[in-house]
């Protein structure tokens, strides 16, 4: 499999479903938390039932999902390249967790 074909496979068949699942999980957790808070507020207030907002399912635009996937891909690629440079400078042939820990603060600031 060529590099371009692998990138296509990684992006569209592995990364997009993963990012979409992560986003859905976050949205679900936030919705549940918001509903819990609203239920507690409704018990504390004098307002009657039916005063809360209607909840709509959250979805992601296809282009936004592609952009999110590309951002994750670039982030991971940059992390691996920086960690490899640190490993090489230390004379190691493998990237160790300590190499990632070393580059992570600056990488997060750069993104």
XYZ file of N, CA and C in Angstrom:
333
model
N 0.855 -1.170 0.000
C 0.000 0.000 0.000
C 0.898 1.228 0.000
N 0.670 2.130 -0.942
C 1.468 3.347 -1.027
C 1.144 4.311 0.098
N 2.007 5.309 0.266
C 1.822 6.271 1.350
C 0.528 7.065 1.189
N 0.207 7.474 -0.033
C -1.021 8.235 -0.277
C -2.248 7.382 0.015
N -2.210 6.118 -0.390
C -3.332 5.224 -0.131
C -3.483 4.972 1.363
N -2.364 4.824 2.056
C -2.422 4.617 3.503
C -2.994 5.842 4.201
N -2.569 7.041 3.792
C -3.100 8.271 4.378
C -4.606 8.371 4.151
N -5.054 8.018 2.947
C -6.485 8.039 2.652
C -7.223 7.047 3.546
N -6.687 5.836 3.648
C -7.309 4.805 4.482
C -7.360 5.259 5.934
N -6.251 5.765 6.437
C -6.184 6.218 7.822
C -7.181 7.330 8.072
N -7.226 8.297 7.184
C -8.075 9.466 7.375
C -9.558 9.124 7.305
N -9.971 8.404 6.290
C -11.398 8.213 6.057
C -11.994 6.988 6.732
N -11.213 5.969 6.991
C -11.793 4.761 7.557
C -11.439 4.549 9.025
N -10.402 5.191 9.503
C -10.039 5.026 10.909
C -10.230 6.310 11.702
N -9.669 7.394 11.210
C -9.656 8.624 11.981
C -11.026 9.297 12.040
N -11.737 9.401 10.926
C -13.036 10.069 10.937
C -14.030 9.394 11.870
N -14.205 8.074 11.812
C -15.145 7.448 12.754
C -14.712 7.616 14.212
N -13.412 7.591 14.459
C -12.919 7.764 15.824
C -13.219 9.170 16.336
N -12.896 10.186 15.550
C -13.150 11.570 15.958
C -14.645 11.795 16.128
N -15.453 11.270 15.225
C -16.902 11.420 15.330
C -17.420 10.767 16.611
N -16.917 9.588 16.948
C -17.336 8.909 18.177
C -16.925 9.707 19.416
N -15.742 10.285 19.392
C -15.285 11.105 20.521
C -16.187 12.325 20.684
N -16.482 13.005 19.580
C -17.352 14.181 19.645
C -18.737 13.813 20.163
N -19.303 12.708 19.676
C -20.619 12.280 20.140
C -20.603 11.962 21.636
N -19.536 11.346 22.101
C -19.435 11.009 23.520
C -19.387 12.268 24.387
N -18.627 13.264 23.946
C -18.548 14.535 24.680
C -19.903 15.225 24.673
N -20.554 15.265 23.526
C -21.873 15.909 23.448
C -22.882 15.219 24.355
N -22.859 13.896 24.371
C -23.784 13.150 25.215
C -23.526 13.435 26.685
N -22.268 13.452 27.078
C -21.931 13.742 28.473
C -22.374 15.149 28.856
N -22.159 16.115 27.978
C -22.570 17.490 28.263
C -24.085 17.617 28.334
N -24.791 16.916 27.462
C -26.250 16.945 27.482
C -26.777 16.371 28.786
N -26.226 15.238 29.207
C -26.656 14.627 30.460
C -26.365 15.535 31.646
N -25.210 16.166 31.643
C -24.856 17.085 32.726
C -25.799 18.286 32.734
N -26.085 18.835 31.568
C -26.988 19.980 31.463
C -28.387 19.598 31.949
N -28.862 18.416 31.577
C -30.185 17.961 32.019
C -30.217 17.768 33.530
N -29.132 17.255 34.083
C -29.066 17.060 35.534
C -29.118 18.403 36.260
N -28.370 19.376 35.740
C -28.365 20.711 36.350
C -29.737 21.362 36.226
N -30.348 21.242 35.049
C -31.676 21.826 34.857
C -32.705 21.173 35.765
N -32.582 19.867 35.981
C -33.517 19.179 36.870
C -33.354 19.672 38.308
N -32.115 19.868 38.736
C -31.864 20.389 40.081
C -32.377 21.819 40.220
N -32.184 22.639 39.195
C -32.668 24.016 39.233
C -34.189 24.066 39.235
N -34.812 23.147 38.498
C -36.273 23.114 38.460
C -36.838 22.756 39.833
N -36.159 21.884 40.553
C -36.606 21.531 41.895
C -36.450 22.706 42.855
N -35.411 23.503 42.650
C -35.134 24.630 43.539
C -35.994 25.847 43.222
N -36.431 25.993 41.989
C -37.191 27.181 41.612
C -38.684 26.921 41.714
N -39.434 27.999 41.589
C -40.887 27.879 41.643
C -41.480 27.671 40.266
N -40.684 27.695 39.240
C -41.173 27.538 37.869
C -41.743 26.146 37.687
N -42.789 26.075 36.910
C -43.443 24.800 36.687
C -42.734 23.979 35.636
N -43.274 22.814 35.396
C -42.704 21.923 34.392
C -42.894 22.541 33.009
N -42.032 22.186 32.112
C -42.152 22.661 30.739
C -41.435 23.972 30.482
N -40.665 24.459 31.433
C -39.960 25.720 31.217
C -38.568 25.528 30.639
N -38.087 24.295 30.569
C -36.739 24.068 30.057
C -36.740 24.066 28.531
N -35.561 24.243 27.962
C -35.403 24.259 26.509
C -35.605 22.856 25.956
N -36.081 22.806 24.740
C -36.158 21.515 24.068
C -34.754 21.107 23.669
N -34.441 19.852 23.869
C -33.103 19.401 23.492
C -33.126 18.864 22.067
N -32.138 19.277 21.315
C -31.985 18.815 19.948
C -30.757 17.924 19.892
N -30.792 16.902 19.065
C -29.572 16.095 18.931
C -28.476 16.923 18.266
N -27.273 16.801 18.774
C -26.145 17.538 18.217
C -25.502 16.704 17.128
N -25.178 17.340 16.040
C -24.510 16.626 14.953
C -23.338 17.476 14.471
N -22.521 16.870 13.660
C -21.345 17.576 13.153
C -21.433 17.654 11.629
N -21.086 18.806 11.104
C -21.030 19.017 9.673
C -19.894 18.169 9.108
N -20.074 17.632 7.932
C -19.041 16.792 7.313
C -17.705 17.499 7.161
N -17.752 18.767 6.769
C -16.504 19.520 6.614
C -15.830 19.771 7.959
N -16.631 20.014 8.995
C -16.057 20.218 10.332
C -15.391 18.938 10.823
N -15.992 17.799 10.530
C -15.403 16.520 10.912
C -14.084 16.296 10.172
N -14.063 16.592 8.884
C -12.822 16.446 8.105
C -11.730 17.357 8.645
N -12.099 18.586 8.980
C -11.128 19.530 9.511
C -10.604 19.071 10.872
N -11.483 18.551 11.712
C -11.059 18.033 13.016
C -10.098 16.863 12.846
N -10.397 15.997 11.910
C -9.518 14.854 11.637
C -8.156 15.311 11.150
N -8.154 16.303 10.282
C -6.889 16.818 9.766
C -6.069 17.450 10.880
N -6.717 18.159 11.781
C -6.017 18.770 12.907
C -5.382 17.702 13.799
N -6.118 16.633 14.080
C -5.574 15.540 14.893
C -4.404 14.880 14.172
N -4.545 14.663 12.868
C -3.471 14.033 12.092
C -2.199 14.877 12.129
N -2.344 16.182 11.922
C -1.182 17.073 11.937
C -0.565 17.104 13.336
N -1.396 17.145 14.364
C -0.913 17.178 15.742
C -0.096 15.926 16.062
N -0.628 14.767 15.712
C 0.067 13.511 15.998
C 1.349 13.406 15.182
N 1.290 13.790 13.924
C 2.483 13.758 13.077
C 3.586 14.648 13.660
N 3.214 15.847 14.074
C 4.183 16.764 14.656
C 4.745 16.214 15.969
N 3.893 15.603 16.778
C 4.354 15.020 18.040
C 5.368 13.913 17.783
N 5.104 13.056 16.829
C 6.018 11.960 16.503
C 7.335 12.503 15.965
N 7.275 13.504 15.104
C 8.512 14.070 14.546
C 9.358 14.728 15.631
N 8.729 15.483 16.520
C 9.485 16.135 17.592
C 10.056 15.111 18.567
N 9.258 14.105 18.912
C 9.738 13.069 19.833
C 10.876 12.275 19.198
N 10.795 12.027 17.898
C 11.869 11.309 17.205
C 13.162 12.122 17.219
N 13.050 13.430 17.074
C 14.242 14.283 17.115
C 14.886 14.240 18.493
N 14.078 14.230 19.544
C 14.606 14.150 20.912
C 15.258 12.783 21.124
N 14.598 11.732 20.667
C 15.151 10.385 20.818
C 16.486 10.269 20.077
N 16.547 10.812 18.885
C 17.784 10.772 18.104
C 18.895 11.553 18.803
N 18.558 12.703 19.371
C 19.552 13.507 20.079
C 20.102 12.767 21.301
N 19.280 11.897 21.886
C 19.718 11.108 23.037
C 20.391 9.809 22.624
N 20.456 9.549 21.320
C 21.098 8.333 20.823
C 20.198 7.112 20.848
N 18.915 7.305 20.974
C 17.973 6.192 21.018
C 17.388 5.964 19.630
N 17.025 4.715 19.352
C 16.404 4.397 18.067
C 14.893 4.251 18.189
N 14.376 4.337 19.409
C 12.937 4.229 19.643
C 12.434 5.441 20.406
N 11.194 5.809 20.126
C 10.554 6.892 20.875
C 9.989 6.290 22.157
N 10.376 6.857 23.253
C 9.912 6.410 24.567
C 8.895 7.418 25.105
N 8.086 7.018 26.077
C 7.140 7.969 26.675
C 7.819 9.234 27.213
N 9.035 9.091 27.713
C 9.743 10.265 28.238
C 10.021 11.290 27.139
N 10.222 10.829 25.906
C 10.440 11.750 24.788
C 9.164 12.551 24.504
N 8.029 11.872 24.546
C 6.756 12.564 24.343
C 6.478 13.536 25.489
N 6.792 13.123 26.704
C 6.605 14.018 27.850
C 7.467 15.264 27.717
N 8.630 15.112 27.146
C 9.546 16.237 26.990
C 9.021 17.257 25.980
N 8.456 16.779 24.868
C 8.034 17.693 23.808
C 6.608 18.211 23.999
N 5.824 17.560 24.826
C 4.394 17.879 24.936
C 4.110 19.321 25.357
N 4.761 19.901 26.371
C 4.407 21.274 26.747
C 4.542 22.275 25.589
N 5.654 22.240 24.884
C 5.846 23.181 23.774
C 4.891 22.876 22.629
N 4.643 21.597 22.367
C 3.712 21.229 21.301
C 2.325 21.775 21.581
N 1.860 21.651 22.809
C 0.536 22.178 23.156
C 0.494 23.701 23.030
N 1.569 24.362 23.376
C 1.608 25.819 23.218
C 1.610 26.215 21.740
N 2.260 25.421 20.907
C 2.312 25.720 19.481
C 0.971 25.514 18.789
N 0.163 24.606 19.307
C -1.148 24.374 18.705
C -2.168 25.229 19.386
